[in-house]
XYZ file of C-alpha atoms in Angstrom:
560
model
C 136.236 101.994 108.866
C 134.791 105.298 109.891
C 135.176 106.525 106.476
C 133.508 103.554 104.843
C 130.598 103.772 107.160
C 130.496 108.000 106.204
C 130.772 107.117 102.440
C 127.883 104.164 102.898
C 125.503 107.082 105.419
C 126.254 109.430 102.567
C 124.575 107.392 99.746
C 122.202 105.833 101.746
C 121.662 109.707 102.600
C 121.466 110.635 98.912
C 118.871 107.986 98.037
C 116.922 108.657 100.844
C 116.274 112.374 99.281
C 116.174 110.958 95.749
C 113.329 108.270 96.891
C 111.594 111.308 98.515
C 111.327 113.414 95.987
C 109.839 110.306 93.436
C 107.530 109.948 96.219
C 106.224 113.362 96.894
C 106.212 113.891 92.938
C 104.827 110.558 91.626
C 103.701 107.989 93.732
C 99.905 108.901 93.178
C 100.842 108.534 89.588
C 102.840 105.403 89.108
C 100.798 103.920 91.998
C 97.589 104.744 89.961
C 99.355 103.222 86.913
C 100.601 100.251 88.193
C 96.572 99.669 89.031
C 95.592 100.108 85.801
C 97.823 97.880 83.641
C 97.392 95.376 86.092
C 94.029 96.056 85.662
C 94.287 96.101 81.912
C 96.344 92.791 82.083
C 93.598 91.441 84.116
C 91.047 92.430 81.687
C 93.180 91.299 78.400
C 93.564 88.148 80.274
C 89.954 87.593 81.115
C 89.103 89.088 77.015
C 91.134 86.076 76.224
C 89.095 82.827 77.987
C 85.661 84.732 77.201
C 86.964 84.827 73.871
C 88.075 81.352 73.604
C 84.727 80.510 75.784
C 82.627 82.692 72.901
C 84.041 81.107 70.002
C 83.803 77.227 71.342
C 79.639 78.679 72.355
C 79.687 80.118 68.843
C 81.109 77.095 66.742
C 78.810 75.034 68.778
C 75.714 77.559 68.101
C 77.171 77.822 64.339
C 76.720 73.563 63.946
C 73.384 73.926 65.557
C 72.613 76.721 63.563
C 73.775 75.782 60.253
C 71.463 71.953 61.093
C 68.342 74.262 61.957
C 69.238 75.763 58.763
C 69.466 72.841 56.589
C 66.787 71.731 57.902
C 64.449 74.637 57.147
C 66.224 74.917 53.788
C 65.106 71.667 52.673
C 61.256 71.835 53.880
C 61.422 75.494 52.119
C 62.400 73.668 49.281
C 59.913 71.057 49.717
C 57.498 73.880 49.626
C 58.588 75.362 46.662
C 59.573 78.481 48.447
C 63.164 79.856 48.285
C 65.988 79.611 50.899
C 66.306 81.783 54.092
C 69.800 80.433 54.894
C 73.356 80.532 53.033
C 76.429 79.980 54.536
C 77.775 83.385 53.507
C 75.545 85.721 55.050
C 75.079 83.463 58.347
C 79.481 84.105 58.690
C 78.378 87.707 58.879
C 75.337 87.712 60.422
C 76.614 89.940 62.990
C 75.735 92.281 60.598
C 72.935 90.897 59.031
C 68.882 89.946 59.751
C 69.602 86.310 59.063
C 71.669 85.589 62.260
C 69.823 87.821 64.270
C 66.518 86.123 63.899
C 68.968 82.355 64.537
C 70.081 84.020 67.770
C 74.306 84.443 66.746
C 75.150 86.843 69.049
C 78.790 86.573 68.813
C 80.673 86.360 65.114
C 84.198 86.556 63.942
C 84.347 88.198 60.223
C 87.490 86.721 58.856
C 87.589 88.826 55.544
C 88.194 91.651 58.000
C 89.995 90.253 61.091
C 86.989 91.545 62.928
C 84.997 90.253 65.910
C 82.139 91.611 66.929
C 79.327 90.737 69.229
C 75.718 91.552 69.120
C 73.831 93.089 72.163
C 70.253 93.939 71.144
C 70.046 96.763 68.191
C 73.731 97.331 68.917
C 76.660 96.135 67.509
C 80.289 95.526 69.367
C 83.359 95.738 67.911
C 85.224 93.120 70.211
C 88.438 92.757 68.729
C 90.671 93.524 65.662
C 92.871 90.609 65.267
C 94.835 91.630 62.049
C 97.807 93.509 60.987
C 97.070 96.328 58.471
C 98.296 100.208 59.005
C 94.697 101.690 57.578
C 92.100 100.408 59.197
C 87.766 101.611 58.461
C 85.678 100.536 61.132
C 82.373 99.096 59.336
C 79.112 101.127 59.294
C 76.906 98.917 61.490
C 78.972 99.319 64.480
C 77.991 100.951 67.362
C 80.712 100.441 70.345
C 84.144 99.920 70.072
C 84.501 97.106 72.799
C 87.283 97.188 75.944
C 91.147 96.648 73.946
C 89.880 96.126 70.793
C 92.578 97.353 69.150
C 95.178 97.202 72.220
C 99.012 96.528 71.200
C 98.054 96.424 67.596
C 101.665 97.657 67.061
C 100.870 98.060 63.011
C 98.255 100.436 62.960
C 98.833 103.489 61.463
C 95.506 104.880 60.822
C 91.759 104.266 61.892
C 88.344 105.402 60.709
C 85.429 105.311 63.267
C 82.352 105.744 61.465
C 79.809 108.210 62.791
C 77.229 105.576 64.557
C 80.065 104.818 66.882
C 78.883 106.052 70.306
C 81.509 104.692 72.488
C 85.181 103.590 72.768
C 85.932 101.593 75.589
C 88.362 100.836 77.844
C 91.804 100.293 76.605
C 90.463 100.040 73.448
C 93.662 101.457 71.090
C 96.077 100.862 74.753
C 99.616 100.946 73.312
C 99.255 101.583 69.354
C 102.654 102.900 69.087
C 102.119 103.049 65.632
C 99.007 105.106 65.422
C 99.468 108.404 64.050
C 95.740 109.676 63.230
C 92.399 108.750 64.449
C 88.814 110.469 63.251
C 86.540 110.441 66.173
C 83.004 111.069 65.030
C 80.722 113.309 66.675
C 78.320 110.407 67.684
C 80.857 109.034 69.880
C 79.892 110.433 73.658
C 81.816 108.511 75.863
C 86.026 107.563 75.419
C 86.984 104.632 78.015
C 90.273 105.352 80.420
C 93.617 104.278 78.840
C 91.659 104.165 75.625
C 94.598 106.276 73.151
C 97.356 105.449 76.473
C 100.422 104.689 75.177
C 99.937 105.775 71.552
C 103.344 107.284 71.144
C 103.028 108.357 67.695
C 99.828 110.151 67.650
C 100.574 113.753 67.083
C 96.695 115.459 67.544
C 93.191 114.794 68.336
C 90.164 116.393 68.042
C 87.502 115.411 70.915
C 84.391 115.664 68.889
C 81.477 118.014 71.035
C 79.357 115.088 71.735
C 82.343 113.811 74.439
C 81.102 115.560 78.568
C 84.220 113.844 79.861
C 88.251 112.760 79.363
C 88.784 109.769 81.179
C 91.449 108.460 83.465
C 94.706 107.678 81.612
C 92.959 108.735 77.866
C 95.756 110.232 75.752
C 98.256 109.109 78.991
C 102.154 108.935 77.494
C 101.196 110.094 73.741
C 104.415 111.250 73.817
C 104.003 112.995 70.024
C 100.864 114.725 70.661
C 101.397 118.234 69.792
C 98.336 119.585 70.041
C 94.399 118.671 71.322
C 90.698 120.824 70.961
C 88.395 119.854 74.198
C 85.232 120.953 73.230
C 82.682 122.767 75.284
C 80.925 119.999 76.233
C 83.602 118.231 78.546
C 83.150 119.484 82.147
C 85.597 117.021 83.850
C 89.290 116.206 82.717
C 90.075 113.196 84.633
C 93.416 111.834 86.539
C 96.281 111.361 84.580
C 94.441 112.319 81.276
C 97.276 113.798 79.386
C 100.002 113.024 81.483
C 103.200 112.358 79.470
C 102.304 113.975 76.470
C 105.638 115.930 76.868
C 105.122 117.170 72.582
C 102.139 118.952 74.259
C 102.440 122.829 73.448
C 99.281 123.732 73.600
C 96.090 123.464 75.158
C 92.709 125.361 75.811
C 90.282 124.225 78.079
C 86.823 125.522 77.925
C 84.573 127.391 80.006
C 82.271 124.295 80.359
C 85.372 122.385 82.316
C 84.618 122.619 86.178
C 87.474 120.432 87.913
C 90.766 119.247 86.674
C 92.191 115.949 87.882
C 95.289 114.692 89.525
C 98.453 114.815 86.908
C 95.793 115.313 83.976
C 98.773 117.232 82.429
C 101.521 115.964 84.493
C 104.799 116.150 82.491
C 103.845 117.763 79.619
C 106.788 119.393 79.397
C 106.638 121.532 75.974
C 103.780 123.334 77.487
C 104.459 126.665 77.887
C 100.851 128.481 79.209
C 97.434 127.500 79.897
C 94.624 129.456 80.610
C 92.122 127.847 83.194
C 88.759 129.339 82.732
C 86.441 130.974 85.109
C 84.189 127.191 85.618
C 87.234 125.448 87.323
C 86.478 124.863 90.591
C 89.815 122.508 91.777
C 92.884 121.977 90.394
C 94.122 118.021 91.227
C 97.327 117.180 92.911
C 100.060 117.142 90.650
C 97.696 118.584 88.298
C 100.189 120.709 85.815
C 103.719 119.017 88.029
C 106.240 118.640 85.778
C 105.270 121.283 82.909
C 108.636 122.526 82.168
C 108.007 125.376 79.829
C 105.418 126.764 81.901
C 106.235 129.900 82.110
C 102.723 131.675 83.509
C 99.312 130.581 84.930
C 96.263 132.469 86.014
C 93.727 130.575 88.049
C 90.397 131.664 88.181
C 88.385 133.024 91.248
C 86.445 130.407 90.695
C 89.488 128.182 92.291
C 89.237 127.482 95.951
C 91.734 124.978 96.569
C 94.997 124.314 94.666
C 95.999 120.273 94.776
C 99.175 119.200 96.440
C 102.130 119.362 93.887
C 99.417 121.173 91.423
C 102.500 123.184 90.175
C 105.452 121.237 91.787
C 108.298 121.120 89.068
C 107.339 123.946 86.872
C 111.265 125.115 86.705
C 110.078 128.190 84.376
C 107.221 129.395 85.915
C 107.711 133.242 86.672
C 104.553 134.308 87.897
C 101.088 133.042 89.785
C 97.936 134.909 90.364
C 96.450 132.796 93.116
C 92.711 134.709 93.075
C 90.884 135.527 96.273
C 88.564 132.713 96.367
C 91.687 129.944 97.352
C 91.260 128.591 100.508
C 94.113 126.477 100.719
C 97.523 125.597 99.133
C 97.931 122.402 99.587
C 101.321 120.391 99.908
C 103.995 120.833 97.941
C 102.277 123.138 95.535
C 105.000 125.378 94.123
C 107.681 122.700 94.984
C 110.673 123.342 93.127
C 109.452 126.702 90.791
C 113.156 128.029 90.840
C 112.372 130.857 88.274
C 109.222 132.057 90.223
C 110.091 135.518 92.013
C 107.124 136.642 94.085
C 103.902 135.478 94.904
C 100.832 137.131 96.468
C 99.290 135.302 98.965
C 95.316 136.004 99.039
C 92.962 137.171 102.320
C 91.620 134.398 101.321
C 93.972 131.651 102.171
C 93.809 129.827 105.459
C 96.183 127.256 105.290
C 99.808 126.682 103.372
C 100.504 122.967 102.590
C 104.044 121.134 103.960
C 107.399 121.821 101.414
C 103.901 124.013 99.494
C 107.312 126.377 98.365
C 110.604 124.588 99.065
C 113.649 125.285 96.864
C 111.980 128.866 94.972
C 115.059 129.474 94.224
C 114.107 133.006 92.814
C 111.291 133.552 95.376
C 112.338 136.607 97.276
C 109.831 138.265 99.591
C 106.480 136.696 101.073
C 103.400 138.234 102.556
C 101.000 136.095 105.102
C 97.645 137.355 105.198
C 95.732 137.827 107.934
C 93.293 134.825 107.244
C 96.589 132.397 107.309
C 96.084 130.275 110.399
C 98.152 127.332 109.503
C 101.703 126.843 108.058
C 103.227 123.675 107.279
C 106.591 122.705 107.732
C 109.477 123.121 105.271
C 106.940 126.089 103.364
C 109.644 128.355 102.403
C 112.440 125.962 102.948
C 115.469 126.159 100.720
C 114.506 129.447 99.162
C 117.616 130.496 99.239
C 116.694 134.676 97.932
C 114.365 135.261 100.331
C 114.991 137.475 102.758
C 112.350 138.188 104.577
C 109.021 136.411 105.539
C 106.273 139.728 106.677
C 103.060 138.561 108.408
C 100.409 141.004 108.033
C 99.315 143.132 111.445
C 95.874 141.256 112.159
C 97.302 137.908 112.010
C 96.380 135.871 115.320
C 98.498 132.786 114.501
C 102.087 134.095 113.417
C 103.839 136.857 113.689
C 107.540 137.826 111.990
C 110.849 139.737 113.937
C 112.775 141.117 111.612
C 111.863 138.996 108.806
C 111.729 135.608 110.377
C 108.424 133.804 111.324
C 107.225 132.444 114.770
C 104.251 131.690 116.204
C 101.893 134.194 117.457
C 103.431 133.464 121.004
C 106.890 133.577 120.386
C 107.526 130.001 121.545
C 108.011 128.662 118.121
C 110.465 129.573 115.712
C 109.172 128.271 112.497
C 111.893 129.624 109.804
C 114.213 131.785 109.116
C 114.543 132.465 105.783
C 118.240 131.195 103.993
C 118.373 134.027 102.108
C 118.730 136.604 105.269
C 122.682 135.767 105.467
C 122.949 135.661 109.196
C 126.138 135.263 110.744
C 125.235 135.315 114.132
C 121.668 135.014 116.025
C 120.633 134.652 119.299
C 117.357 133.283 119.819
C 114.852 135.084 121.723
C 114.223 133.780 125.398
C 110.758 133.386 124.267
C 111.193 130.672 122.335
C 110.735 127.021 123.752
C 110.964 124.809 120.521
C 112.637 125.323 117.069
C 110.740 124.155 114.520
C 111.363 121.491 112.082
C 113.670 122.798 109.773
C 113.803 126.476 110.867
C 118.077 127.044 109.948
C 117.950 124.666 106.914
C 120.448 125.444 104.837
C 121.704 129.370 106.246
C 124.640 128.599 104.893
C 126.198 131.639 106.496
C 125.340 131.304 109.736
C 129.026 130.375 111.896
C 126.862 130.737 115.689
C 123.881 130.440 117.401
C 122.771 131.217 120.667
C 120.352 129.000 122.484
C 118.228 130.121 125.482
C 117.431 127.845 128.706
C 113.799 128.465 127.580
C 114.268 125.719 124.548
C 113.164 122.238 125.576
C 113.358 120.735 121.693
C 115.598 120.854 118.895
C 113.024 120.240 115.913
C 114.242 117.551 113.574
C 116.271 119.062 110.792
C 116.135 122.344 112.456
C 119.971 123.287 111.642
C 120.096 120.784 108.936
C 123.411 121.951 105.910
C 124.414 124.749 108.016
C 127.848 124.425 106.540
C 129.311 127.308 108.005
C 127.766 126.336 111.295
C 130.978 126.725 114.265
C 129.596 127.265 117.154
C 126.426 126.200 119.131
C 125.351 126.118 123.097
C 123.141 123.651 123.828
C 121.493 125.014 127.177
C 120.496 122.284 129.946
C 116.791 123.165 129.187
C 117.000 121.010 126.451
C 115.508 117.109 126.405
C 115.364 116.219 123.099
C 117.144 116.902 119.638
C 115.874 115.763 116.834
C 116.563 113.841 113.461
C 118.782 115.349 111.342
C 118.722 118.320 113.814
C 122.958 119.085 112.714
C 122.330 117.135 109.530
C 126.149 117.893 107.880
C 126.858 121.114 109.866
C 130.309 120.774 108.198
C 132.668 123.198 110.398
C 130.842 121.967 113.724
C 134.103 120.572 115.287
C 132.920 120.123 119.279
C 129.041 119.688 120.715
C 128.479 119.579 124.609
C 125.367 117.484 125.315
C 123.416 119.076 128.598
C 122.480 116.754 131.533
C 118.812 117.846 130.384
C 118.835 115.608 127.119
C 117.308 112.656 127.151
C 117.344 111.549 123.409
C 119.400 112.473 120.429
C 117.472 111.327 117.118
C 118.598 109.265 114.257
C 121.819 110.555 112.456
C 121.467 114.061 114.839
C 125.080 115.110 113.941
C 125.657 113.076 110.951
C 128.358 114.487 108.465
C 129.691 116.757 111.222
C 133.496 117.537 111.509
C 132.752 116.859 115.193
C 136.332 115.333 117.107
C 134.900 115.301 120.687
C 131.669 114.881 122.037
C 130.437 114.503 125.766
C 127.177 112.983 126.003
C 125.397 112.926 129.672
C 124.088 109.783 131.163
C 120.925 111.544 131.138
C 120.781 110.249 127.696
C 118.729 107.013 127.097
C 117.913 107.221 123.516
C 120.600 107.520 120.703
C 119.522 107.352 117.052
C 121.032 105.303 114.478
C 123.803 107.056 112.673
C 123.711 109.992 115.124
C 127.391 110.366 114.977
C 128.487 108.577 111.893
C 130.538 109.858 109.252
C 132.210 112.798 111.394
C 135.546 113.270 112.000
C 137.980 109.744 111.595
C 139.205 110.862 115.752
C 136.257 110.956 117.163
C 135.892 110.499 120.618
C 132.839 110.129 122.442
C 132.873 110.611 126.152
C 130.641 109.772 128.856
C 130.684 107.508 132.208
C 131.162 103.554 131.834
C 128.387 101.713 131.437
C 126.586 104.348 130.056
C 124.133 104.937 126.832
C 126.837 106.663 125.359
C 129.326 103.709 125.696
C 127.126 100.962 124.172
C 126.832 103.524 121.032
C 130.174 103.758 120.505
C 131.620 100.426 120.936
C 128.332 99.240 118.568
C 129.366 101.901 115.887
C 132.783 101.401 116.349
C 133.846 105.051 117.431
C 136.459 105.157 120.380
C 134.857 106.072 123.841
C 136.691 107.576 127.168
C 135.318 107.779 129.978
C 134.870 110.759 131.892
């Protein structure tokens, strides 16, 4: 039984951390996304009954029209004079004087598949309802209207002549078909999701006229090699290229002064980009994913880099964070296994949570002075770094022999995997260990806690696989989640009389066979003991905490 339980913990365990990552990586994204096709479904939906709703006005308006018309037709004939009116130019008088001065306002050109609708001197584009590859836009029009084009899976090809000054929302959404599109310099504003799902377009030129790239523009062009911003866009919006994983290249202009969340998330042919001197933020998530990054250089213009910003980038070697970053937000460098060193600036005052868990390659880091918070899990899981120095005139940490407390000495805040410890003895000092401070020191067989520690941070000596020994002092009240998370070759625990609660799976995946838990103990965490060794034996006195836990998670109890 105790093994199914163990096999369940352990998957339950394993899609815990995969859910964790897809929601520290994408959940801005996909939640954002989700928003916007429901939007766009919305939308399409509501296109739909004011189209239906148009076209019964504009029959109705056509009948009236076409009497007014007869009408005047037959006292201009009366008079000798010749006709205003034929039936031809009133179906496309969307495009000509004769409907405008009768009032049509919204007209369906069936030689064309076109729909368009008529607001004042300018013409809309509304839909495209046929099926060709090619498509030219007429002349006359002026705005390319909300999913005009959307999920015309034929299209190949479009021509936008140069009066068109805007493409709306949606308005080529899912054109997996579309392989080239001419956007005239006239046009000066392109609608979010507009190219979005256009799987087959392989470039695009943003003609001058364009100050901005909307949210979700070219999102998931999953062909598109290659784009030219021009030096009139100042803003690249959320999500604006993300998915274009053809994506090799890009250049962003000097004109560009802030770059969304995920604009280029998952473009993962991307191998550099060169963010120029106007840049002011980077976005969460901003460049996650980019796979083939090998090198960035952020401006001094920069003053905060957006949490996950570079989470992902699995060839990145080298950052220059400039002077002029404040902060590194969460997350940031998550995952950059090929990145070996990083200078942090005077500037920096704060280093996001997990901002460089699981550097793999990351071997020595300097905190600066101006440093006067630190996350948990920042240097987590780096499992070649040694050492973590703290400069002289910091007033908020300080580091003993590589490892980083706080200023005081009653925190120990990590110790970096990469030390190979065998043996450590924390310092009296200390009063709490941090969350996550031994995570993963896979070397380390004992540890030595003082009476001064009152807490066991969660995950403190979570995957210490080699972990043997440890001596819980009676100072202690509470241990944490996680806190032994699969110390493997952890065979016996003795809980103090101090402790008071042991958090959810505590000692999970242990090889623990005995365990003596204190009636001090009120609070026991699910799982805390499940999935150790098949003859475990918890002991404690009858009645006890301890005894409910057992004979609810099936584990045999003595009392003692």
């Amino acid at each position: 039984m105790a093994e199914e339980i163990y096999r369940k913990i352990q998957q339950e365990q394993q899609e815990e951390a995969e859910r964790q990552k897809e929601r520290n990586d994408q959940l801005a994204k996909e939640k954002a996304k989700r928003a916007a096709e429901r939007l766009l479904a919305r939308q399409q939906k509501a296109l739909k009954r004011e189209e239906k709703r148009r076209q019964k006005a504009a029959l109705k308006d056509q009948k009236k029209a076409e009497r007014l018309a007869r009408a005047r037709l037959r006292k201009e004939q009366n008079g000798g004079r010749p006709p205003l009116f034929n039936r031809r130019n009133f179906l496309l008088g969307g495009l000509g004087a004769t409907a405008a001065a009768l009032g049509v306002w919204w007209v369906t050109d069936e030689r064309f598949w076109f729909q368009y609708q008529r607001e004042g001197d300018s013409l809309i584009l509304v839909k495209y309802t046929g099926f060709a590859t090619n498509v030219t836009i007429p002349q006359s029009v002026t705005s390319i209207g909300d999913h005009a084009f959307s999920d015309c899976g034929s299209l190949k090809s479009v021509t936008i002549p140069h009066g068109v000054t805007s493409i709306g929302n949606g308005a080529f959404y899912r054109c997996k078909s579309l392989k080239s599109v001419t956007i005239p310099d006239s046009v000066t504003s392109i609608g979010y999701t507009a190219f979005g799902g256009c799987s087959s377009l392989t470039s695009v030129t943003i003609p001058n006229s364009v100050t901005s790239i909307r949210t979700y523009a070219f999102d998931d062009c999953s062909s598109l090699t290659s784009v030219t911003i021009p030096d009139s866009v100042t803003s690249i919006e959320e999500d604006a290229f993300s998915g274009c994983r053809s994506l090799t290249s890009v250049t962003i202009p000097n004109s560009v002064t802030s770059i969304g969340d995920s604009a280029f998330y998952g473009c993962r042919s991307l191998t550099s980009v060169t963010i120029p001197d106007s840049v002011t933020s980077i976005g969460d998530h901003a460049f996650s994913s980019c796979s083939s990054l090998t090198s960035v250089t952020i401006p001094d213009s920069v003053t905060s880099i957006g949490g996950g910003a570079f989470s992902d980038c699995s060839s990145l070697t080298s950052v220059t964070i400039p002077n002029s970053v404040t902060s590194i937000g969460k997350e940031a460098f998550k995952y950059c296994k090929s990145l070996t060193s990083v200078t942090i600036p005077d500037s920096v005052t704060s280093i996001g949570w997990e901002a460089f868990i699981y550097c793999n390659s990351l071997k020595s880091v300097t905190i600066p002075d101006s440093v006067t918070s630190i996350d948990f899990r920042a240097f987590t899981g780096c499992d070649k770094l040694t050492e973590i120095q703290v400069s002289a005139g910091n007033t908020h940490f300080k580091s003993v022999d590589g490892i980083l407390f706080s200023a005081d000495g009653k925190t120990l805040i990590q110790v970096p995997c990469g030390k190979s410890l065998t043996e450590y003895t924390i310092p009296d000092s200390v009063t709490s260990i941090g969350y996550s401070a031994f995570e993963d020191c896979n070397s380390l067989t004992s540890v030595t806690i003082p009476n001064s520690v009152t807490y066991i941070g969660k995950e403190a000596f979570y995957c210490c696989k080699s972990l043997t020994s440890v001596t819980i002092p009676n100072s202690v009240t509470r241990i944490g989640e996680y806190a032994f998370y699969h110390c493997k070759s952890l065979t016996s625990v003795t809980i103090p009389n101090s402790v008071t609660s042991i958090g959810k799976s505590a000692f999970i995946g242990c090889n623990l066979t005995s365990v003596t838990i204190p009636n001090s103990v009120t609070y026991i965490g699910d799982y805390a003991f499940i999935g150790c060794h098949d003859d475990l034996v918890i002991y404690g006195k009858a009645g006890s905490k301890a005894e409910r836990y057992a004979k609810e998670w099936r584990i045999k109890f003595e009392v003692k």
